[in-house]
Amino acid sequence: MATNTVTQRLQEAKHVVVFTGAGASAESGIPTFRDALVGLWERFDPAQFATPEAFRADPSLCWGWYEWRRNKVIHAQPNGAHIAIAELASHVPRLTVVTQNVDDLHERAGNQDVIHLHGSLHSPKCIDCGIAHTLPLPTDALPENGRRIEPPRCTACNGYVRPGVVWFGEMLPEDAWSAGLAAAEECDVFLSIGTSGSVYPAAELPLRALGHGATVVHINPERFDISSQEHFLEGAASVMMQKLLRESFGDLPA
Ligand code: OAD
């Protein structure tokens, strides 16, 4: 239930930060990292692909997993949460979207200048020399015709092309992290949507916002412990964001 306090703070806010995790894209059909996977990848833990060591140990298996995810994203549409977040931008003086997601669903819903803390599925690069690589759109059959896909080779050094996402043990892109941190410390309302808050340093952002006096609101269908100063809106991102928008601004996404 959207509380009066949250709607009032949103109405008065000068700068709102929307911080999203995999749960914000779940209703677009992109599985979260904690979901039990079904089908082709059911015996795999997504975390096992998210390291440079995993890629080097089995490039085709790792690349196949990321191509499967890229394929899902390309065929997905922004959901009610992405649309409500884009709509919120027209009601508040300033809105910053900071995402842990490696899809482009916020941009496709209409948000500009999204801060991607964990990179993007759409910006692959050479694992050896780091040069950016352009990928063709996946064909319909790909990668459902098999798990393993050999990664393309770098045109400059012949190294393997890897996904442009941040893996465990790697640094976040410096500009994205400093922009996300600055926004968290500067905003007056911080909406944390669909994240388990288990991966650092991204998970520090709600705490930084709270420490700088922002109203921090968590939106998630799974309740977790928060401090007495924070707010929890229990429910799916699309339902809760549309409700929050309606209660705060009397508006519904088109
Ligand atoms: P997780 O998969 O850890 O958590 C997803 C969260 O979304 C959980 O808390 C779910 O309860 C919640 N959720 C599920 N369905 C939802 C819905 N319809 N509406 C709202 N919430 C929903 O995803 P992240 O927190 O994003 O990192 O994970 C953080 C990072 O861990 C990811 O960016 C990725 C992963 O390893 C890298 O790849 C580096």
mmCIF file of C-alpha atoms and ligand atoms in Angstrom:
data_model
loop_
_atom_site.group_PDB
_atom_site.id
_atom_site.type_symbol
_atom_site.label_atom_id
_atom_site.label_comp_id
_atom_site.label_asym_id
_atom_site.label_seq_id
_atom_site.Cartn_x
_atom_site.Cartn_y
_atom_site.Cartn_z
ATOM 1 C CA MET A 1 0.000 0.000 0.000
ATOM 2 C CA ALA A 2 1.425 3.384 -0.973
ATOM 3 C CA THR A 3 1.609 5.392 2.228
ATOM 4 C CA ASN A 4 0.601 9.035 2.555
ATOM 5 C CA THR A 5 4.134 9.836 3.616
ATOM 6 C CA VAL A 6 5.623 8.431 0.428
ATOM 7 C CA THR A 7 3.136 10.162 -1.874
ATOM 8 C CA GLN A 8 3.621 13.450 -0.048
ATOM 9 C CA ARG A 9 7.415 13.206 -0.274
ATOM 10 C CA LEU A 10 7.140 12.413 -3.974
ATOM 11 C CA GLN A 11 4.897 15.424 -4.553
ATOM 12 C CA GLU A 12 7.396 17.676 -2.778
ATOM 13 C CA ALA A 13 10.562 16.109 -4.201
ATOM 14 C CA LYS A 14 13.038 18.157 -6.210
ATOM 15 C CA HIS A 15 15.137 15.176 -7.234
ATOM 16 C CA VAL A 16 13.951 11.571 -7.327
ATOM 17 C CA VAL A 17 16.285 8.638 -7.870
ATOM 18 C CA VAL A 18 14.830 5.406 -9.212
ATOM 19 C CA PHE A 19 17.208 2.529 -8.527
ATOM 20 C CA THR A 20 16.290 -0.710 -10.256
ATOM 21 C CA GLY A 21 17.312 -4.341 -10.139
ATOM 22 C CA ALA A 22 16.331 -7.449 -12.043
ATOM 23 C CA GLY A 23 12.846 -7.439 -10.460
ATOM 24 C CA ALA A 24 11.977 -4.308 -12.481
ATOM 25 C CA SER A 25 12.392 -6.312 -15.701
ATOM 26 C CA ALA A 26 10.850 -9.548 -14.365
ATOM 27 C CA GLU A 27 7.384 -8.665 -15.671
ATOM 28 C CA SER A 28 8.895 -8.208 -19.132
ATOM 29 C CA GLY A 29 9.811 -11.904 -19.031
ATOM 30 C CA ILE A 30 13.495 -11.476 -18.158
ATOM 31 C CA PRO A 31 14.274 -13.932 -15.330
ATOM 32 C CA THR A 32 15.886 -12.441 -12.216
ATOM 33 C CA PHE A 33 19.172 -13.855 -10.941
ATOM 34 C CA ARG A 34 17.427 -15.566 -8.013
ATOM 35 C CA ASP A 35 14.651 -17.177 -10.094
ATOM 36 C CA ALA A 36 14.904 -20.912 -10.599
ATOM 37 C CA LEU A 37 15.671 -21.193 -14.286
ATOM 38 C CA VAL A 38 13.646 -23.494 -16.482
ATOM 39 C CA GLY A 39 14.280 -25.105 -19.843
ATOM 40 C CA LEU A 40 17.667 -24.969 -21.470
ATOM 41 C CA TRP A 41 19.447 -23.428 -18.474
ATOM 42 C CA GLU A 42 17.617 -25.100 -15.578
ATOM 43 C CA ARG A 43 20.684 -26.794 -14.115
ATOM 44 C CA PHE A 44 22.792 -23.637 -14.198
ATOM 45 C CA ASP A 45 23.264 -20.896 -11.631
ATOM 46 C CA PRO A 46 23.523 -17.508 -13.375
ATOM 47 C CA ALA A 47 26.269 -16.479 -10.926
ATOM 48 C CA GLN A 48 28.507 -19.197 -12.366
ATOM 49 C CA PHE A 49 28.734 -17.289 -15.665
ATOM 50 C CA ALA A 50 29.359 -13.891 -14.125
ATOM 51 C CA THR A 51 33.142 -13.940 -13.789
ATOM 52 C CA PRO A 52 36.042 -13.454 -16.206
ATOM 53 C CA GLU A 53 37.350 -16.848 -15.070
ATOM 54 C CA ALA A 54 34.085 -18.543 -16.106
ATOM 55 C CA PHE A 55 34.305 -16.956 -19.546
ATOM 56 C CA ARG A 56 37.922 -18.003 -20.035
ATOM 57 C CA ALA A 57 37.211 -21.539 -18.755
ATOM 58 C CA ASP A 58 34.339 -22.130 -21.177
ATOM 59 C CA PRO A 59 33.805 -19.160 -23.551
ATOM 60 C CA SER A 60 31.124 -20.879 -25.642
ATOM 61 C CA LEU A 61 28.972 -21.878 -22.652
ATOM 62 C CA CYS A 62 29.251 -18.434 -21.081
ATOM 63 C CA TRP A 63 28.641 -16.612 -24.384
ATOM 64 C CA GLY A 64 25.659 -18.913 -25.079
ATOM 65 C CA TRP A 65 24.086 -17.896 -21.775
ATOM 66 C CA TYR A 66 24.522 -14.176 -22.479
ATOM 67 C CA GLU A 67 23.272 -14.541 -26.048
ATOM 68 C CA TRP A 68 20.191 -16.319 -24.679
ATOM 69 C CA ARG A 69 19.608 -13.387 -22.322
ATOM 70 C CA ARG A 70 20.268 -10.804 -25.068
ATOM 71 C CA ASN A 71 17.792 -12.626 -27.269
ATOM 72 C CA LYS A 72 15.175 -12.491 -24.486
ATOM 73 C CA VAL A 73 15.776 -8.762 -23.960
ATOM 74 C CA ILE A 74 15.548 -7.941 -27.666
ATOM 75 C CA HIS A 75 12.202 -9.687 -27.886
ATOM 76 C CA ALA A 76 10.904 -8.225 -24.579
ATOM 77 C CA GLN A 77 8.898 -5.033 -24.120
ATOM 78 C CA PRO A 78 9.067 -2.486 -21.280
ATOM 79 C CA ASN A 79 6.473 -3.369 -18.629
ATOM 80 C CA GLY A 80 4.155 -1.211 -16.519
ATOM 81 C CA ALA A 81 6.965 -0.415 -14.093
ATOM 82 C CA HIS A 82 9.302 0.926 -16.801
ATOM 83 C CA ILE A 83 6.422 2.938 -18.251
ATOM 84 C CA ALA A 84 5.417 4.363 -14.853
ATOM 85 C CA ILE A 85 9.036 5.338 -14.160
ATOM 86 C CA ALA A 86 9.247 7.156 -17.501
ATOM 87 C CA GLU A 87 5.938 8.874 -16.701
ATOM 88 C CA LEU A 88 7.199 9.912 -13.267
ATOM 89 C CA ALA A 89 9.899 11.958 -14.988
ATOM 90 C CA SER A 90 7.223 14.338 -16.268
ATOM 91 C CA HIS A 91 5.905 14.980 -12.733
ATOM 92 C CA VAL A 92 9.068 15.753 -10.796
ATOM 93 C CA PRO A 93 11.663 18.476 -11.406
ATOM 94 C CA ARG A 94 14.479 15.949 -11.763
ATOM 95 C CA LEU A 95 14.556 12.173 -12.097
ATOM 96 C CA THR A 96 17.662 10.009 -12.271
ATOM 97 C CA VAL A 97 17.409 6.340 -13.173
ATOM 98 C CA VAL A 98 20.243 4.205 -11.828
ATOM 99 C CA THR A 99 20.008 0.573 -12.835
ATOM 100 C CA GLN A 100 21.824 -2.653 -12.140
ATOM 101 C CA ASN A 101 20.106 -4.110 -15.185
ATOM 102 C CA VAL A 102 22.012 -4.791 -18.370
ATOM 103 C CA ASP A 103 18.951 -4.477 -20.610
ATOM 104 C CA ASP A 104 17.695 -1.302 -22.327
ATOM 105 C CA LEU A 105 14.069 -1.430 -21.196
ATOM 106 C CA HIS A 106 14.210 1.896 -19.296
ATOM 107 C CA GLU A 107 15.473 3.641 -22.418
ATOM 108 C CA ARG A 108 12.827 1.964 -24.568
ATOM 109 C CA ALA A 109 10.144 3.133 -22.098
ATOM 110 C CA GLY A 110 11.354 6.723 -22.596
ATOM 111 C CA ASN A 111 13.950 7.457 -19.907
ATOM 112 C CA GLN A 112 17.067 9.186 -21.179
ATOM 113 C CA ASP A 113 20.558 9.148 -19.668
ATOM 114 C CA VAL A 114 20.040 5.980 -17.637
ATOM 115 C CA ILE A 115 23.031 5.193 -15.409
ATOM 116 C CA HIS A 116 24.027 1.556 -15.982
ATOM 117 C CA LEU A 117 26.097 0.406 -13.019
ATOM 118 C CA HIS A 118 26.624 -3.089 -14.407
ATOM 119 C CA GLY A 119 27.151 -2.306 -18.087
ATOM 120 C CA SER A 120 24.995 -3.508 -20.969
ATOM 121 C CA LEU A 121 24.272 -6.663 -22.931
ATOM 122 C CA HIS A 122 24.408 -4.450 -26.001
ATOM 123 C CA SER A 123 28.005 -3.272 -25.679
ATOM 124 C CA PRO A 124 30.273 -6.317 -26.086
ATOM 125 C CA LYS A 125 34.024 -5.873 -26.163
ATOM 126 C CA CYS A 126 37.194 -7.886 -26.639
ATOM 127 C CA ILE A 127 38.245 -9.728 -23.469
ATOM 128 C CA ASP A 128 41.907 -9.113 -24.307
ATOM 129 C CA CYS A 129 42.244 -5.623 -25.801
ATOM 130 C CA GLY A 130 38.877 -4.146 -24.729
ATOM 131 C CA ILE A 131 37.887 -2.836 -28.174
ATOM 132 C CA ALA A 132 34.119 -2.463 -28.634
ATOM 133 C CA HIS A 133 32.402 -4.925 -30.936
ATOM 134 C CA THR A 134 29.086 -4.701 -32.794
ATOM 135 C CA LEU A 135 26.796 -7.709 -32.653
ATOM 136 C CA PRO A 136 24.177 -8.655 -35.218
ATOM 137 C CA LEU A 137 20.615 -9.163 -33.961
ATOM 138 C CA PRO A 138 20.187 -12.769 -32.862
ATOM 139 C CA THR A 139 18.297 -14.903 -35.325
ATOM 140 C CA ASP A 140 14.998 -16.386 -34.098
ATOM 141 C CA ALA A 141 16.511 -19.806 -33.564
ATOM 142 C CA LEU A 142 19.380 -18.501 -31.498
ATOM 143 C CA PRO A 143 20.363 -19.644 -28.958
ATOM 144 C CA GLU A 144 17.509 -22.101 -28.380
ATOM 145 C CA ASN A 145 19.178 -24.483 -30.841
ATOM 146 C CA GLY A 146 21.882 -25.253 -28.298
ATOM 147 C CA ARG A 147 23.526 -23.840 -25.241
ATOM 148 C CA ARG A 148 26.988 -23.338 -26.599
ATOM 149 C CA ILE A 149 27.776 -20.537 -29.015
ATOM 150 C CA GLU A 150 31.336 -19.709 -29.909
ATOM 151 C CA PRO A 151 31.930 -16.012 -29.225
ATOM 152 C CA PRO A 152 32.963 -13.816 -32.154
ATOM 153 C CA ARG A 153 36.636 -12.896 -32.478
ATOM 154 C CA CYS A 154 38.020 -9.395 -32.060
ATOM 155 C CA THR A 155 38.864 -7.828 -35.415
ATOM 156 C CA ALA A 156 41.936 -6.130 -33.894
ATOM 157 C CA CYS A 157 43.639 -8.861 -31.844
ATOM 158 C CA ASN A 158 41.632 -12.040 -32.512
ATOM 159 C CA GLY A 159 40.745 -12.375 -28.816
ATOM 160 C CA TYR A 160 37.266 -13.526 -27.854
ATOM 161 C CA VAL A 161 34.472 -10.964 -27.683
ATOM 162 C CA ARG A 162 32.828 -10.936 -24.235
ATOM 163 C CA PRO A 163 29.613 -9.359 -22.954
ATOM 164 C CA GLY A 164 29.893 -5.707 -21.929
ATOM 165 C CA VAL A 165 28.552 -6.409 -18.455
ATOM 166 C CA VAL A 166 30.310 -6.046 -15.131
ATOM 167 C CA TRP A 167 31.250 -9.401 -13.662
ATOM 168 C CA PHE A 168 32.007 -10.328 -10.065
ATOM 169 C CA GLY A 169 35.479 -9.191 -9.131
ATOM 170 C CA GLU A 170 35.438 -6.361 -11.700
ATOM 171 C CA MET A 171 35.234 -2.636 -11.076
ATOM 172 C CA LEU A 172 32.046 -0.766 -11.878
ATOM 173 C CA PRO A 173 32.459 1.804 -14.669
ATOM 174 C CA GLU A 174 33.913 4.764 -12.805
ATOM 175 C CA ASP A 175 31.696 7.447 -14.375
ATOM 176 C CA ALA A 176 28.496 5.428 -13.778
ATOM 177 C CA TRP A 177 29.382 4.723 -10.168
ATOM 178 C CA SER A 178 30.289 8.305 -9.332
ATOM 179 C CA ALA A 179 27.140 9.622 -11.047
ATOM 180 C CA GLY A 180 24.968 7.063 -9.206
ATOM 181 C CA LEU A 181 26.556 7.896 -5.887
ATOM 182 C CA ALA A 182 26.204 11.635 -6.417
ATOM 183 C CA ALA A 183 22.518 11.236 -7.317
ATOM 184 C CA ALA A 184 21.868 9.018 -4.258
ATOM 185 C CA GLU A 185 23.501 11.539 -1.945
ATOM 186 C CA GLU A 186 21.710 14.476 -3.498
ATOM 187 C CA CYS A 187 18.134 13.233 -3.998
ATOM 188 C CA ASP A 188 15.220 13.687 -1.621
ATOM 189 C CA VAL A 189 13.344 10.517 -2.610
ATOM 190 C CA PHE A 190 15.078 7.238 -3.462
ATOM 191 C CA LEU A 191 12.887 4.467 -4.905
ATOM 192 C CA SER A 192 14.615 1.083 -4.842
ATOM 193 C CA ILE A 193 12.675 -1.242 -7.115
ATOM 194 C CA GLY A 194 13.067 -4.993 -7.614
ATOM 195 C CA THR A 195 16.498 -5.570 -6.174
ATOM 196 C CA SER A 196 17.641 -8.134 -3.621
ATOM 197 C CA GLY A 197 20.257 -5.639 -2.421
ATOM 198 C CA SER A 198 22.809 -8.409 -2.283
ATOM 199 C CA VAL A 199 25.455 -7.178 -4.711
ATOM 200 C CA TYR A 200 27.886 -4.454 -3.652
ATOM 201 C CA PRO A 201 28.791 -1.713 -4.182
ATOM 202 C CA ALA A 202 25.421 -1.072 -5.910
ATOM 203 C CA ALA A 203 23.563 -2.151 -2.759
ATOM 204 C CA GLU A 204 25.223 0.730 -0.874
ATOM 205 C CA LEU A 205 23.202 3.332 -2.745
ATOM 206 C CA PRO A 206 19.965 3.144 -0.678
ATOM 207 C CA LEU A 207 22.081 3.434 2.495
ATOM 208 C CA ARG A 208 23.939 6.437 1.114
ATOM 209 C CA ALA A 209 20.625 8.080 0.210
ATOM 210 C CA LEU A 210 19.233 7.386 3.677
ATOM 211 C CA GLY A 211 22.392 8.735 5.292
ATOM 212 C CA HIS A 212 21.946 11.974 3.350
ATOM 213 C CA GLY A 213 18.355 12.423 4.491
ATOM 214 C CA ALA A 214 16.383 11.024 1.544
ATOM 215 C CA THR A 215 13.104 9.179 1.925
ATOM 216 C CA VAL A 216 14.013 5.621 0.926
ATOM 217 C CA VAL A 217 11.269 3.359 -0.418
ATOM 218 C CA HIS A 218 11.684 -0.304 -1.328
ATOM 219 C CA ILE A 219 9.275 -1.900 -3.811
ATOM 220 C CA ASN A 220 9.396 -5.675 -3.892
ATOM 221 C CA PRO A 221 6.907 -8.574 -3.713
ATOM 222 C CA GLU A 222 9.231 -10.316 -1.205
ATOM 223 C CA ARG A 223 9.456 -8.535 2.105
ATOM 224 C CA PHE A 224 12.912 -8.107 3.664
ATOM 225 C CA ASP A 225 14.214 -6.327 6.726
ATOM 226 C CA ILE A 226 14.607 -2.569 6.550
ATOM 227 C CA SER A 227 15.325 0.075 9.154
ATOM 228 C CA SER A 228 12.497 1.954 10.832
ATOM 229 C CA GLN A 229 13.351 5.061 8.765
ATOM 230 C CA GLU A 230 12.741 3.303 5.429
ATOM 231 C CA HIS A 231 9.454 2.434 3.696
ATOM 232 C CA PHE A 232 8.382 -0.835 2.098
ATOM 233 C CA LEU A 233 5.713 -1.149 -0.578
ATOM 234 C CA GLU A 234 5.019 -4.849 -0.964
ATOM 235 C CA GLY A 235 4.021 -5.937 -4.451
ATOM 236 C CA ALA A 236 5.067 -6.263 -8.064
ATOM 237 C CA ALA A 237 6.937 -3.296 -9.517
ATOM 238 C CA SER A 238 4.349 -2.506 -12.210
ATOM 239 C CA VAL A 239 1.407 -2.591 -9.789
ATOM 240 C CA MET A 240 3.116 -0.592 -7.056
ATOM 241 C CA MET A 241 4.645 2.013 -9.379
ATOM 242 C CA GLN A 242 1.367 2.642 -11.172
ATOM 243 C CA LYS A 243 -0.400 2.918 -7.810
ATOM 244 C CA LEU A 244 2.225 5.306 -6.483
ATOM 245 C CA LEU A 245 1.976 7.444 -9.601
ATOM 246 C CA ARG A 246 -1.816 7.529 -9.423
ATOM 247 C CA GLU A 247 -1.902 8.346 -5.709
ATOM 248 C CA SER A 248 0.802 11.001 -5.993
ATOM 249 C CA PHE A 249 -0.153 12.703 -9.240
ATOM 250 C CA GLY A 250 -3.586 11.326 -10.141
ATOM 251 C CA ASP A 251 -2.128 9.945 -13.336
ATOM 252 C CA LEU A 252 -1.908 6.619 -15.068
ATOM 253 C CA PRO A 253 0.596 5.637 -17.713
ATOM 254 C CA ALA A 254 -0.942 5.624 -21.191
HETATM 255 P P1 OAD B 1 18.203 -10.308 -7.967
HETATM 256 O O1 OAD B 1 17.876 -11.392 -8.944
HETATM 257 O O2 OAD B 1 19.222 -10.561 -6.916
HETATM 258 O O3 OAD B 1 16.899 -9.885 -7.193
HETATM 259 C C1 OAD B 1 15.697 -9.639 -7.854
HETATM 260 C C2 OAD B 1 14.738 -9.025 -6.861
HETATM 261 O O4 OAD B 1 13.557 -8.700 -7.583
HETATM 262 C C3 OAD B 1 14.310 -9.951 -5.715
HETATM 263 O O5 OAD B 1 14.379 -9.232 -4.501
HETATM 264 C C4 OAD B 1 12.856 -10.287 -6.052
HETATM 265 O O6 OAD B 1 12.056 -10.481 -4.898
HETATM 266 C C5 OAD B 1 12.441 -9.051 -6.806
HETATM 267 N N1 OAD B 1 11.322 -9.220 -7.729
HETATM 268 C C6 OAD B 1 10.945 -10.334 -8.414
HETATM 269 N N2 OAD B 1 9.872 -10.071 -9.175
HETATM 270 C C7 OAD B 1 9.568 -8.759 -8.990
HETATM 271 C C8 OAD B 1 8.566 -7.883 -9.488
HETATM 272 N N3 OAD B 1 7.639 -8.285 -10.366
HETATM 273 N N4 OAD B 1 8.556 -6.610 -9.058
HETATM 274 C C9 OAD B 1 9.497 -6.168 -8.182
HETATM 275 N N5 OAD B 1 10.450 -6.946 -7.673
HETATM 276 C C10 OAD B 1 10.496 -8.220 -8.066
HETATM 277 O O7 OAD B 1 18.549 -9.061 -8.857
HETATM 278 P P2 OAD B 1 19.427 -7.786 -8.516
HETATM 279 O O8 OAD B 1 19.154 -7.288 -7.152
HETATM 280 O O9 OAD B 1 19.263 -6.864 -9.668
HETATM 281 O O10 OAD B 1 24.985 -8.460 -11.286
HETATM 282 O O11 OAD B 1 20.869 -8.405 -8.549
HETATM 283 C C11 OAD B 1 21.943 -7.547 -8.472
HETATM 284 C C12 OAD B 1 23.028 -8.043 -9.360
HETATM 285 O O12 OAD B 1 23.314 -9.420 -9.058
HETATM 286 C C13 OAD B 1 22.690 -8.065 -10.834
HETATM 287 O O13 OAD B 1 22.868 -6.812 -11.455
HETATM 288 C C14 OAD B 1 23.676 -9.047 -11.351
HETATM 289 C C15 OAD B 1 23.531 -10.124 -10.298
HETATM 290 O O14 OAD B 1 24.598 -10.941 -10.195
HETATM 291 C C16 OAD B 1 25.829 -8.667 -12.254
HETATM 292 O O15 OAD B 1 25.548 -9.295 -13.255
HETATM 293 C C17 OAD B 1 27.146 -8.061 -11.966
#
